[in-house]
PDB file of C-alpha atoms in Angstrom:
ATOM      1  CA  MET F   1     116.141  87.367 114.700  1.00 71.00           C
ATOM      2  CA  LEU F   2     112.645  88.753 115.529  1.00 80.00           C
ATOM      3  CA  ASP F   3     110.350  87.046 118.020  1.00 89.00           C
ATOM      4  CA  PHE F   4     107.215  87.997 115.625  1.00 87.00           C
ATOM      5  CA  ASP F   5     108.090  87.765 111.875  1.00 87.00           C
ATOM      6  CA  PRO F   6     105.738  90.105 110.023  1.00 88.00           C
ATOM      7  CA  LEU F   7     103.338  89.173 107.102  1.00 85.00           C
ATOM      8  CA  TYR F   8     103.320  92.768 106.316  1.00 87.00           C
ATOM      9  CA  SER F   9     105.020  95.893 107.473  1.00 91.00           C
ATOM     10  CA  THR F  10     104.200  99.656 106.852  1.00 93.00           C
ATOM     11  CA  ALA F  11     107.226 101.869 106.055  1.00 94.00           C
ATOM     12  CA  GLN F  12     107.846 105.049 107.672  1.00 96.00           C
ATOM     13  CA  VAL F  13     107.042 108.108 105.496  1.00 97.00           C
ATOM     14  CA  ALA F  14     110.436 109.417 106.009  1.00 97.00           C
ATOM     15  CA  ALA F  15     111.906 105.949 104.526  1.00 97.00           C
ATOM     16  CA  ILE F  16     109.538 106.381 101.352  1.00 97.00           C
ATOM     17  CA  GLU F  17     110.986 109.921 100.809  1.00 97.00           C
ATOM     18  CA  GLN F  18     114.414 108.761 101.295  1.00 97.00           C
ATOM     19  CA  PHE F  19     113.986 105.974  98.675  1.00 97.00           C
ATOM     20  CA  ILE F  20     112.425 108.352  96.253  1.00 97.00           C
ATOM     21  CA  ASP F  21     115.124 110.678  96.463  1.00 96.00           C
ATOM     22  CA  GLN F  22     117.583 108.158  96.011  1.00 96.00           C
ATOM     23  CA  HIS F  23     116.289 106.319  92.850  1.00 97.00           C
ATOM     24  CA  TYR F  24     114.610 109.143  91.080  1.00 96.00           C
ATOM     25  CA  PRO F  25     115.804 112.187  89.241  1.00 93.00           C
ATOM     26  CA  LEU F  26     113.239 114.337  90.740  1.00 92.00           C
ATOM     27  CA  ALA F  27     114.083 118.144  91.303  1.00 82.00           C
ATOM     28  CA  GLY F  28     114.902 118.418  95.182  1.00 81.00           C
ATOM     29  CA  PRO F  29     113.555 116.596  98.090  1.00 90.00           C
ATOM     30  CA  VAL F  30     110.057 115.162  98.020  1.00 94.00           C
ATOM     31  CA  SER F  31     107.483 115.072 100.928  1.00 95.00           C
ATOM     32  CA  CYS F  32     105.114 112.212 101.122  1.00 96.00           C
ATOM     33  CA  ARG F  33     101.806 111.124 102.804  1.00 96.00           C
ATOM     34  CA  MET F  34     100.090 107.775 102.724  1.00 97.00           C
ATOM     35  CA  LEU F  35      97.146 107.460 100.561  1.00 96.00           C
ATOM     36  CA  GLN F  36      95.995 104.108 101.054  1.00 93.00           C
ATOM     37  CA  ARG F  37      97.491 100.806 102.835  1.00 89.00           C
ATOM     38  CA  GLY F  38      96.256  97.453 101.727  1.00 83.00           C
ATOM     39  CA  LEU F  39      96.793  95.436  98.560  1.00 84.00           C
ATOM     40  CA  ASN F  40      99.489  97.934  97.777  1.00 92.00           C
ATOM     41  CA  ASP F  41     100.679 100.805  99.809  1.00 95.00           C
ATOM     42  CA  VAL F  42     100.147 103.957  97.966  1.00 97.00           C
ATOM     43  CA  TYR F  43     101.699 107.532  98.586  1.00 97.00           C
ATOM     44  CA  LEU F  44     101.311 111.166  97.132  1.00 97.00           C
ATOM     45  CA  ALA F  45     104.678 112.389  96.778  1.00 96.00           C
ATOM     46  CA  LEU F  46     105.021 116.236  96.188  1.00 94.00           C
ATOM     47  CA  GLY F  47     108.264 117.688  94.542  1.00 91.00           C
ATOM     48  CA  SER F  48     109.872 120.824  95.438  1.00 86.00           C
ATOM     49  CA  ASN F  49     108.189 122.627  92.657  1.00 85.00           C
ATOM     50  CA  SER F  50     104.788 121.272  93.639  1.00 85.00           C
ATOM     51  CA  GLU F  51     104.898 118.617  90.842  1.00 91.00           C
ATOM     52  CA  ARG F  52     102.758 115.620  92.145  1.00 95.00           C
ATOM     53  CA  TYR F  53     103.405 112.004  91.868  1.00 96.00           C
ATOM     54  CA  VAL F  54     102.234 108.709  93.096  1.00 97.00           C
ATOM     55  CA  PHE F  55     104.436 106.067  94.546  1.00 98.00           C
ATOM     56  CA  ARG F  56     103.196 102.408  94.841  1.00 97.00           C
ATOM     57  CA  LEU F  57     104.950 100.022  96.908  1.00 96.00           C
ATOM     58  CA  SER F  58     103.479  96.580  96.074  1.00 94.00           C
ATOM     59  CA  HIS F  59     102.578  93.855  98.809  1.00 87.00           C
ATOM     60  CA  ARG F  60     103.327  90.284  98.209  1.00 80.00           C
ATOM     61  CA  ARG F  61      99.908  88.348  97.327  1.00 79.00           C
ATOM     62  CA  ALA F  62      98.915  84.664  97.289  1.00 77.00           C
ATOM     63  CA  ARG F  63      98.808  84.696  93.517  1.00 77.00           C
ATOM     64  CA  GLY F  64     102.585  85.373  93.359  1.00 78.00           C
ATOM     65  CA  PRO F  65     105.016  88.313  93.257  1.00 83.00           C
ATOM     66  CA  ALA F  66     104.164  91.464  91.599  1.00 88.00           C
ATOM     67  CA  ASP F  67     104.587  91.531  87.851  1.00 93.00           C
ATOM     68  CA  VAL F  68     106.057  95.169  87.622  1.00 95.00           C
ATOM     69  CA  LYS F  69     108.285  94.259  84.825  1.00 95.00           C
ATOM     70  CA  THR F  70     105.497  93.499  82.336  1.00 96.00           C
ATOM     71  CA  GLU F  71     103.027  95.962  83.926  1.00 96.00           C
ATOM     72  CA  THR F  72     105.148  98.688  83.518  1.00 97.00           C
ATOM     73  CA  ALA F  73     106.389  97.901  79.853  1.00 97.00           C
ATOM     74  CA  PHE F  74     102.706  97.545  78.956  1.00 97.00           C
ATOM     75  CA  LEU F  75     102.157 100.934  80.465  1.00 98.00           C
ATOM     76  CA  THR F  76     104.867 102.392  78.619  1.00 97.00           C
ATOM     77  CA  HIS F  77     103.597 100.711  75.328  1.00 98.00           C
ATOM     78  CA  LEU F  78     100.145 102.228  75.840  1.00 98.00           C
ATOM     79  CA  SER F  79     101.375 105.640  76.650  1.00 97.00           C
ATOM     80  CA  GLN F  80     103.405 105.594  73.639  1.00 97.00           C
ATOM     81  CA  SER F  81     100.295 104.093  71.646  1.00 98.00           C
ATOM     82  CA  GLY F  82      98.424 107.434  72.695  1.00 98.00           C
ATOM     83  CA  VAL F  83      96.280 105.525  75.257  1.00 98.00           C
ATOM     84  CA  PRO F  84      95.608 107.826  78.214  1.00 98.00           C
ATOM     85  CA  VAL F  85      97.262 105.895  81.156  1.00 98.00           C
ATOM     86  CA  ALA F  86      99.428 106.922  84.164  1.00 97.00           C
ATOM     87  CA  ALA F  87     102.735 105.804  82.716  1.00 94.00           C
ATOM     88  CA  PRO F  88     105.624 104.870  84.983  1.00 97.00           C
ATOM     89  CA  ILE F  89     108.503 107.394  85.461  1.00 96.00           C
ATOM     90  CA  PRO F  90     112.102 105.914  84.953  1.00 97.00           C
ATOM     91  CA  THR F  91     114.401 105.901  87.784  1.00 97.00           C
ATOM     92  CA  ARG F  92     117.961 107.513  87.370  1.00 96.00           C
ATOM     93  CA  GLU F  93     118.999 104.225  85.948  1.00 96.00           C
ATOM     94  CA  GLY F  94     116.402 104.182  83.340  1.00 97.00           C
ATOM     95  CA  ARG F  95     114.578 101.252  84.967  1.00 97.00           C
ATOM     96  CA  LEU F  96     110.682 101.227  85.223  1.00 97.00           C
ATOM     97  CA  PHE F  97     110.471 100.095  88.494  1.00 96.00           C
ATOM     98  CA  VAL F  98     113.052  99.421  91.641  1.00 96.00           C
ATOM     99  CA  GLN F  99     113.008  96.873  94.436  1.00 94.00           C
ATOM    100  CA  GLY F 100     113.725  97.626  98.073  1.00 94.00           C
ATOM    101  CA  GLN F 101     114.138  95.344 101.282  1.00 94.00           C
ATOM    102  CA  ALA F 102     111.433  95.341 103.985  1.00 92.00           C
ATOM    103  CA  PRO F 103     111.271  93.149 107.187  1.00 91.00           C
ATOM    104  CA  GLU F 104     109.196  90.670 105.131  1.00 88.00           C
ATOM    105  CA  GLY F 105     111.450  90.583 102.067  1.00 89.00           C
ATOM    106  CA  ALA F 106     111.594  92.238  98.710  1.00 92.00           C
ATOM    107  CA  ARG F 107     109.005  94.618  97.745  1.00 93.00           C
ATOM    108  CA  GLN F 108     108.780  96.220  94.413  1.00 95.00           C
ATOM    109  CA  ALA F 109     108.108 100.036  93.689  1.00 97.00           C
ATOM    110  CA  VAL F 110     106.984 102.246  90.956  1.00 98.00           C
ATOM    111  CA  LEU F 111     106.758 106.209  90.748  1.00 98.00           C
ATOM    112  CA  PHE F 112     103.795 107.378  88.478  1.00 97.00           C
ATOM    113  CA  ARG F 113     103.202 111.079  87.584  1.00 90.00           C
ATOM    114  CA  ALA F 114      99.986 111.802  89.191  1.00 94.00           C
ATOM    115  CA  ILE F 115      96.797 112.105  87.033  1.00 94.00           C
ATOM    116  CA  ASP F 116      94.775 115.233  86.970  1.00 92.00           C
ATOM    117  CA  GLY F 117      91.190 114.948  86.951  1.00 96.00           C
ATOM    118  CA  ARG F 118      88.318 114.062  89.138  1.00 97.00           C
ATOM    119  CA  LYS F 119      86.967 110.719  90.132  1.00 97.00           C
ATOM    120  CA  PRO F 120      84.360 109.022  87.999  1.00 97.00           C
ATOM    121  CA  ASP F 121      80.520 109.561  88.935  1.00 96.00           C
ATOM    122  CA  THR F 122      78.698 106.136  89.436  1.00 92.00           C
ATOM    123  CA  ALA F 123      75.596 107.484  87.916  1.00 93.00           C
ATOM    124  CA  ASP F 124      77.034 109.540  84.874  1.00 97.00           C
ATOM    125  CA  ALA F 125      76.756 107.810  81.554  1.00 97.00           C
ATOM    126  CA  GLY F 126      79.419 109.858  80.058  1.00 98.00           C
ATOM    127  CA  ASP F 127      81.874 108.419  82.588  1.00 98.00           C
ATOM    128  CA  ALA F 128      80.896 105.144  81.948  1.00 98.00           C
ATOM    129  CA  ARG F 129      81.364 105.663  78.423  1.00 98.00           C
ATOM    130  CA  ALA F 130      84.724 107.244  78.903  1.00 98.00           C
ATOM    131  CA  ASN F 131      85.671 104.117  80.428  1.00 98.00           C
ATOM    132  CA  GLY F 132      84.443 101.863  77.643  1.00 98.00           C
ATOM    133  CA  LYS F 133      86.337 103.964  75.089  1.00 98.00           C
ATOM    134  CA  THR F 134      89.667 103.908  76.878  1.00 98.00           C
ATOM    135  CA  LEU F 135      89.392 100.227  77.442  1.00 98.00           C
ATOM    136  CA  ALA F 136      88.682  99.657  73.606  1.00 98.00           C
ATOM    137  CA  LEU F 137      91.902 101.763  72.871  1.00 98.00           C
ATOM    138  CA  MET F 138      93.802  99.998  75.372  1.00 98.00           C
ATOM    139  CA  HIS F 139      92.761  96.272  73.854  1.00 98.00           C
ATOM    140  CA  THR F 140      93.659  97.897  70.203  1.00 98.00           C
ATOM    141  CA  ALA F 141      96.983  98.776  71.396  1.00 98.00           C
ATOM    142  CA  ALA F 142      97.515  95.397  73.166  1.00 98.00           C
ATOM    143  CA  GLU F 143      97.434  93.758  69.557  1.00 98.00           C
ATOM    144  CA  THR F 144     101.150  95.179  69.155  1.00 97.00           C
ATOM    145  CA  PHE F 145     102.248  94.537  72.629  1.00 97.00           C
ATOM    146  CA  ARG F 146     104.356  91.110  73.141  1.00 91.00           C
ATOM    147  CA  PRO F 147     104.712  90.460  76.758  1.00 86.00           C
ATOM    148  CA  ASP F 148     108.113  89.087  77.969  1.00 86.00           C
ATOM    149  CA  GLY F 149     107.576  86.496  80.404  1.00 87.00           C
ATOM    150  CA  ALA F 150     104.269  87.780  82.317  1.00 89.00           C
ATOM    151  CA  PHE F 151     103.790  86.102  85.601  1.00 90.00           C
ATOM    152  CA  TYR F 152     100.103  85.903  85.321  1.00 90.00           C
ATOM    153  CA  ARG F 153      97.724  84.352  82.649  1.00 94.00           C
ATOM    154  CA  LEU F 154      94.142  85.420  83.460  1.00 97.00           C
ATOM    155  CA  ASP F 155      93.022  82.233  82.691  1.00 98.00           C
ATOM    156  CA  LEU F 156      90.319  79.842  84.634  1.00 98.00           C
ATOM    157  CA  GLU F 157      93.272  78.642  86.854  1.00 97.00           C
ATOM    158  CA  HIS F 158      94.194  81.961  87.999  1.00 97.00           C
ATOM    159  CA  LEU F 159      90.953  83.605  88.021  1.00 98.00           C
ATOM    160  CA  LEU F 160      88.703  80.966  89.302  1.00 98.00           C
ATOM    161  CA  HIS F 161      90.542  77.564  90.533  1.00 98.00           C
ATOM    162  CA  ARG F 162      93.131  78.949  92.734  1.00 96.00           C
ATOM    163  CA  PRO F 163      90.939  81.520  94.270  1.00 96.00           C
ATOM    164  CA  LEU F 164      88.373  78.872  95.012  1.00 97.00           C
ATOM    165  CA  ALA F 165      91.067  76.769  96.702  1.00 96.00           C
ATOM    166  CA  ARG F 166      92.381  79.893  98.726  1.00 95.00           C
ATOM    167  CA  ILE F 167      88.716  80.375  99.952  1.00 95.00           C
ATOM    168  CA  ARG F 168      88.520  76.744 101.138  1.00 95.00           C
ATOM    169  CA  ASP F 169      92.000  76.481 102.611  1.00 93.00           C
ATOM    170  CA  SER F 170      91.264  79.852 104.581  1.00 92.00           C
ATOM    171  CA  GLY F 171      88.441  78.169 106.639  1.00 92.00           C
ATOM    172  CA  VAL F 172      86.562  81.356 106.471  1.00 91.00           C
ATOM    173  CA  VAL F 173      83.515  79.665 105.086  1.00 94.00           C
ATOM    174  CA  GLU F 174      82.812  77.233 107.773  1.00 92.00           C
ATOM    175  CA  ASP F 175      79.411  75.806 106.452  1.00 92.00           C
ATOM    176  CA  ALA F 176      80.070  72.652 104.572  1.00 94.00           C
ATOM    177  CA  ASP F 177      76.863  73.038 102.433  1.00 94.00           C
ATOM    178  CA  VAL F 178      77.912  76.710 101.600  1.00 94.00           C
ATOM    179  CA  ARG F 179      81.187  75.459 100.663  1.00 95.00           C
ATOM    180  CA  SER F 180      79.713  72.897  98.329  1.00 96.00           C
ATOM    181  CA  GLY F 181      77.334  75.184  96.673  1.00 96.00           C
ATOM    182  CA  LEU F 182      80.116  77.690  95.859  1.00 97.00           C
ATOM    183  CA  GLU F 183      82.195  74.761  94.244  1.00 97.00           C
ATOM    184  CA  ASP F 184      79.416  73.623  92.282  1.00 97.00           C
ATOM    185  CA  ILE F 185      78.499  77.217  90.899  1.00 97.00           C
ATOM    186  CA  ALA F 186      82.409  77.228  89.878  1.00 98.00           C
ATOM    187  CA  VAL F 187      82.461  73.934  88.184  1.00 97.00           C
ATOM    188  CA  ARG F 188      79.224  74.958  86.052  1.00 97.00           C
ATOM    189  CA  THR F 189      80.870  78.273  85.263  1.00 97.00           C
ATOM    190  CA  ALA F 190      83.988  76.855  84.300  1.00 98.00           C
ATOM    191  CA  LYS F 191      82.188  74.422  81.957  1.00 97.00           C
ATOM    192  CA  ALA F 192      79.970  77.048  80.348  1.00 96.00           C
ATOM    193  CA  ILE F 193      82.907  79.463  79.727  1.00 97.00           C
ATOM    194  CA  GLU F 194      84.749  76.462  78.307  1.00 97.00           C
ATOM    195  CA  ALA F 195      82.023  75.610  75.946  1.00 96.00           C
ATOM    196  CA  PHE F 196      82.613  78.869  73.973  1.00 95.00           C
ATOM    197  CA  ALA F 197      84.714  77.885  71.030  1.00 86.00           C
ATOM    198  CA  ASN F 198      86.444  81.222  70.202  1.00 92.00           C
ATOM    199  CA  LEU F 199      86.894  83.525  72.900  1.00 98.00           C
ATOM    200  CA  SER F 200      89.120  86.538  72.286  1.00 98.00           C
ATOM    201  CA  TRP F 201      92.521  86.867  74.036  1.00 98.00           C
ATOM    202  CA  THR F 202      94.227  90.274  74.815  1.00 98.00           C
ATOM    203  CA  TYR F 203      96.511  91.858  77.399  1.00 97.00           C
ATOM    204  CA  CYS F 204      93.902  92.668  80.132  1.00 98.00           C
ATOM    205  CA  HIS F 205      93.718  95.809  82.673  1.00 98.00           C
ATOM    206  CA  GLY F 206      92.307  93.155  85.045  1.00 97.00           C
ATOM    207  CA  ASP F 207      90.423  95.724  87.335  1.00 97.00           C
ATOM    208  CA  CYS F 208      88.590  98.008  85.029  1.00 98.00           C
ATOM    209  CA  HIS F 209      85.730  98.372  87.322  1.00 97.00           C
ATOM    210  CA  GLY F 210      85.231 102.168  86.515  1.00 97.00           C
ATOM    211  CA  PHE F 211      87.187 103.818  89.457  1.00 96.00           C
ATOM    212  CA  ASN F 212      90.821 102.910  88.458  1.00 97.00           C
ATOM    213  CA  ALA F 213      90.564 105.854  86.353  1.00 98.00           C
ATOM    214  CA  ARG F 214      90.268 109.765  86.366  1.00 98.00           C
ATOM    215  CA  ILE F 215      88.182 111.785  84.084  1.00 98.00           C
ATOM    216  CA  ASN F 216      90.476 114.670  82.555  1.00 97.00           C
ATOM    217  CA  ASP F 217      89.376 118.116  81.283  1.00 97.00           C
ATOM    218  CA  ALA F 218      88.793 116.381  77.779  1.00 97.00           C
ATOM    219  CA  GLY F 219      86.291 114.000  79.082  1.00 97.00           C
ATOM    220  CA  GLU F 220      88.736 111.012  78.688  1.00 98.00           C
ATOM    221  CA  ALA F 221      89.146 107.980  81.398  1.00 98.00           C
ATOM    222  CA  VAL F 222      92.975 108.014  82.338  1.00 98.00           C
ATOM    223  CA  PHE F 223      93.537 104.416  83.459  1.00 98.00           C
ATOM    224  CA  PHE F 224      95.903 103.379  86.367  1.00 97.00           C
ATOM    225  CA  ASP F 225      96.203 100.393  88.684  1.00 95.00           C
ATOM    226  CA  PHE F 226      97.060  97.625  86.413  1.00 97.00           C
ATOM    227  CA  ASP F 227      98.749  95.442  88.764  1.00 94.00           C
ATOM    228  CA  ASP F 228      96.038  92.789  88.478  1.00 95.00           C
ATOM    229  CA  GLY F 229      96.583  92.586  84.646  1.00 96.00           C
ATOM    230  CA  GLY F 230      98.195  90.187  82.290  1.00 96.00           C
ATOM    231  CA  PRO F 231      97.458  88.004  79.106  1.00 97.00           C
ATOM    232  CA  GLY F 232      93.720  86.804  79.445  1.00 97.00           C
ATOM    233  CA  TYR F 233      90.425  86.693  78.275  1.00 98.00           C
ATOM    234  CA  LEU F 234      88.900  89.855  76.834  1.00 98.00           C
ATOM    235  CA  ALA F 235      85.344  88.795  78.033  1.00 98.00           C
ATOM    236  CA  TYR F 236      86.778  88.845  81.618  1.00 98.00           C
ATOM    237  CA  ASP F 237      88.237  92.368  81.285  1.00 98.00           C
ATOM    238  CA  LEU F 238      84.870  93.529  79.857  1.00 98.00           C
ATOM    239  CA  SER F 239      83.038  91.577  82.809  1.00 98.00           C
ATOM    240  CA  VAL F 240      84.784  93.571  85.640  1.00 98.00           C
ATOM    241  CA  PHE F 241      82.567  96.679  84.750  1.00 98.00           C
ATOM    242  CA  LEU F 242      79.323  94.793  84.567  1.00 98.00           C
ATOM    243  CA  TRP F 243      80.286  93.073  88.065  1.00 98.00           C
ATOM    244  CA  ALA F 244      80.897  96.478  89.574  1.00 97.00           C
ATOM    245  CA  GLN F 245      77.199  97.510  88.568  1.00 96.00           C
ATOM    246  CA  THR F 246      75.650  94.693  89.700  1.00 95.00           C
ATOM    247  CA  SER F 247      77.488  93.177  92.855  1.00 95.00           C
ATOM    248  CA  PHE F 248      76.942  93.885  96.430  1.00 92.00           C
ATOM    249  CA  GLY F 249      73.570  94.899  96.430  1.00 89.00           C
ATOM    250  CA  ARG F 250      73.927  97.182  93.286  1.00 89.00           C
ATOM    251  CA  ARG F 251      71.337  96.272  90.512  1.00 84.00           C
ATOM    252  CA  SER F 252      71.534  98.683  87.692  1.00 84.00           C
ATOM    253  CA  THR F 253      73.007  97.785  84.229  1.00 91.00           C
ATOM    254  CA  ALA F 254      72.334 101.430  82.604  1.00 95.00           C
ATOM    255  CA  MET F 255      75.892 102.157  82.997  1.00 97.00           C
ATOM    256  CA  TRP F 256      76.962  98.901  81.625  1.00 97.00           C
ATOM    257  CA  ASP F 257      75.052  99.729  78.413  1.00 97.00           C
ATOM    258  CA  ALA F 258      76.785 103.057  78.219  1.00 98.00           C
ATOM    259  CA  PHE F 259      80.157 101.372  78.797  1.00 98.00           C
ATOM    260  CA  VAL F 260      79.626  98.661  75.919  1.00 98.00           C
ATOM    261  CA  ASP F 261      78.137 101.147  73.547  1.00 98.00           C
ATOM    262  CA  ALA F 262      81.451 103.456  73.846  1.00 98.00           C
ATOM    263  CA  TYR F 263      83.582 100.251  73.511  1.00 98.00           C
ATOM    264  CA  ARG F 264      81.774  99.060  70.292  1.00 98.00           C
ATOM    265  CA  ALA F 265      82.324 102.717  68.754  1.00 98.00           C
ATOM    266  CA  VAL F 266      86.093 101.956  68.615  1.00 98.00           C
ATOM    267  CA  ARG F 267      86.022  98.156  68.079  1.00 98.00           C
ATOM    268  CA  PRO F 268      83.737  95.251  67.853  1.00 98.00           C
ATOM    269  CA  ILE F 269      82.714  92.848  70.417  1.00 98.00           C
ATOM    270  CA  THR F 270      81.992  89.320  69.305  1.00 97.00           C
ATOM    271  CA  PRO F 271      78.792  87.630  70.333  1.00 96.00           C
ATOM    272  CA  ASP F 272      80.766  84.839  72.225  1.00 97.00           C
ATOM    273  CA  ASP F 273      82.899  87.535  74.166  1.00 98.00           C
ATOM    274  CA  PHE F 274      79.816  89.321  75.188  1.00 97.00           C
ATOM    275  CA  GLU F 275      77.716  86.279  76.131  1.00 96.00           C
ATOM    276  CA  ALA F 276      80.935  84.993  78.079  1.00 97.00           C
ATOM    277  CA  ALA F 277      81.309  88.434  79.953  1.00 98.00           C
ATOM    278  CA  HIS F 278      78.067  87.659  81.957  1.00 97.00           C
ATOM    279  CA  ARG F 279      79.376  84.144  83.049  1.00 97.00           C
ATOM    280  CA  PHE F 280      82.779  85.948  84.004  1.00 98.00           C
ATOM    281  CA  VAL F 281      80.943  87.993  86.513  1.00 98.00           C
ATOM    282  CA  ILE F 282      80.637  84.858  88.829  1.00 98.00           C
ATOM    283  CA  VAL F 283      84.443  84.442  88.011  1.00 98.00           C
ATOM    284  CA  ARG F 284      85.447  87.958  88.880  1.00 98.00           C
ATOM    285  CA  HIS F 285      83.403  87.660  92.141  1.00 97.00           C
ATOM    286  CA  ILE F 286      85.216  84.368  93.326  1.00 98.00           C
ATOM    287  CA  TRP F 287      88.425  85.751  92.386  1.00 97.00           C
ATOM    288  CA  LEU F 288      87.877  88.649  94.752  1.00 96.00           C
ATOM    289  CA  MET F 289      86.614  86.282  97.434  1.00 96.00           C
ATOM    290  CA  GLY F 290      89.910  84.416  96.888  1.00 95.00           C
ATOM    291  CA  GLU F 291      91.998  87.545  97.336  1.00 93.00           C
ATOM    292  CA  TYR F 292      90.175  88.455 100.481  1.00 92.00           C
ATOM    293  CA  ALA F 293      90.360  85.048 101.794  1.00 93.00           C
ATOM    294  CA  SER F 294      94.015  84.883 101.380  1.00 91.00           C
ATOM    295  CA  ARG F 295      94.432  87.754 103.628  1.00 89.00           C
ATOM    296  CA  ALA F 296      92.297  86.293 106.616  1.00 88.00           C
ATOM    297  CA  GLN F 297      95.919  85.648 108.535  1.00 87.00           C
ATOM    298  CA  GLU F 298      96.864  89.423 107.870  1.00 85.00           C
ATOM    299  CA  TRP F 299      93.539  91.184 108.158  1.00 85.00           C
ATOM    300  CA  GLY F 300      91.658  88.834 110.492  1.00 88.00           C
ATOM    301  CA  SER F 301      88.542  86.496 110.005  1.00 83.00           C
ATOM    302  CA  GLU F 302      85.917  89.347 110.903  1.00 85.00           C
ATOM    303  CA  THR F 303      87.178  91.347 108.052  1.00 83.00           C
ATOM    304  CA  VAL F 304      86.916  88.982 105.555  1.00 87.00           C
ATOM    305  CA  GLY F 305      83.644  87.106 106.967  1.00 88.00           C
ATOM    306  CA  TRP F 306      81.517  88.769 104.098  1.00 93.00           C
ATOM    307  CA  ILE F 307      82.755  85.851 101.880  1.00 93.00           C
ATOM    308  CA  ALA F 308      80.732  83.324 103.456  1.00 91.00           C
ATOM    309  CA  ARG F 309      77.482  85.202 102.477  1.00 93.00           C
ATOM    310  CA  GLU F 310      78.215  85.567  98.853  1.00 94.00           C
ATOM    311  CA  THR F 311      77.009  82.162  97.370  1.00 93.00           C
ATOM    312  CA  ASN F 312      73.721  83.760  97.410  1.00 93.00           C
ATOM    313  CA  PHE F 313      74.656  86.506  94.861  1.00 94.00           C
ATOM    314  CA  LEU F 314      76.401  84.057  92.802  1.00 96.00           C
ATOM    315  CA  ARG F 315      73.510  81.862  92.465  1.00 94.00           C
ATOM    316  CA  GLN F 316      71.012  84.730  91.860  1.00 93.00           C
ATOM    317  CA  TRP F 317      73.233  85.798  89.052  1.00 95.00           C
ATOM    318  CA  GLU F 318      73.434  82.380  87.675  1.00 95.00           C
ATOM    319  CA  THR F 319      69.747  81.977  87.466  1.00 92.00           C
ATOM    320  CA  GLU F 320      68.655  85.219  86.447  1.00 89.00           C
ATOM    321  CA  ARG F 321      71.649  86.488  84.233  1.00 82.00           C
ATOM    322  CA  CYS F 322      73.012  83.534  82.724  1.00 85.00           C
ATOM    323  CA  VAL F 323      70.285  80.704  82.392  1.00 64.00           C
ATOM    324  CA  GLU F 324      67.442  83.105  81.251  1.00 52.00           C
ATOM    325  CA  ARG F 325      69.431  86.380  80.657  1.00 46.00           C
ATOM    326  CA  LEU F 326      66.722  89.242  80.038  1.00 39.00           C
ATOM    327  CA  PHE F 327      69.298  91.920  79.022  1.00 40.00           C
TER     328      PHE F 327
END
């Protein structure tokens, strides 16, 4: 019995190396170093022949356990369909993921082959187009994917209503007027989205903001980081890229235009999906706020204090881009 039960433990690198050697048929022992600690723990693993892998250890989140079964099945389907993605490497037993025990409970792990290529450039229209093309290819391939018992449906309950409740329950927004204003924006946004009659549904990446990719030598955007994905609104999947261009002080839509043009060169976007994407920018921002609010007990209130200031961005976006959208 521990005196202080952990919300989130960090594994020793030696334990990660041993775990990979135990479960994966790689040549020789691997050496690891941590790349990122946060919503997931991510490690670079080097094999004995200098081959490079990425090992991801999922962390428990407020929205529920990591849906690695559906995620890895989708990635395998995409890879087999010719979509450039980081596909999972099977274990010795042929499984696409494996589960291990940590002090706070079970955590799921996936090993990927590392992607060659460079990080996308925020000001490079070619990189934006590459992201748009790969997302379109992904949505086309998704038409023949049948998710088996996916944990998440990227609907308004998952993306808007539950995150809003997390913000409210966390206490990080102390001003009652600010909370009320945020809730009013959420209600108006939900009504506006529900007013669209025929929004498209697909299997979403869920986090296609432009940087969950590497640009390879062929100029393709190779996608990774699918753990926010699931069956959901196509308009939401589009909106994440627009949100990344216009949130947190950014105001440019030039890369969004390039992204959309490349997407449309592969597959059309219905007028309703395109219009709804602008509403979903608000949904995306509230979703992110909810993700951070749910970590207040882990990361501390100071780290997530920015949430209380974001109603201004949402109100401005709603007024300028949704009510009288000019672009």
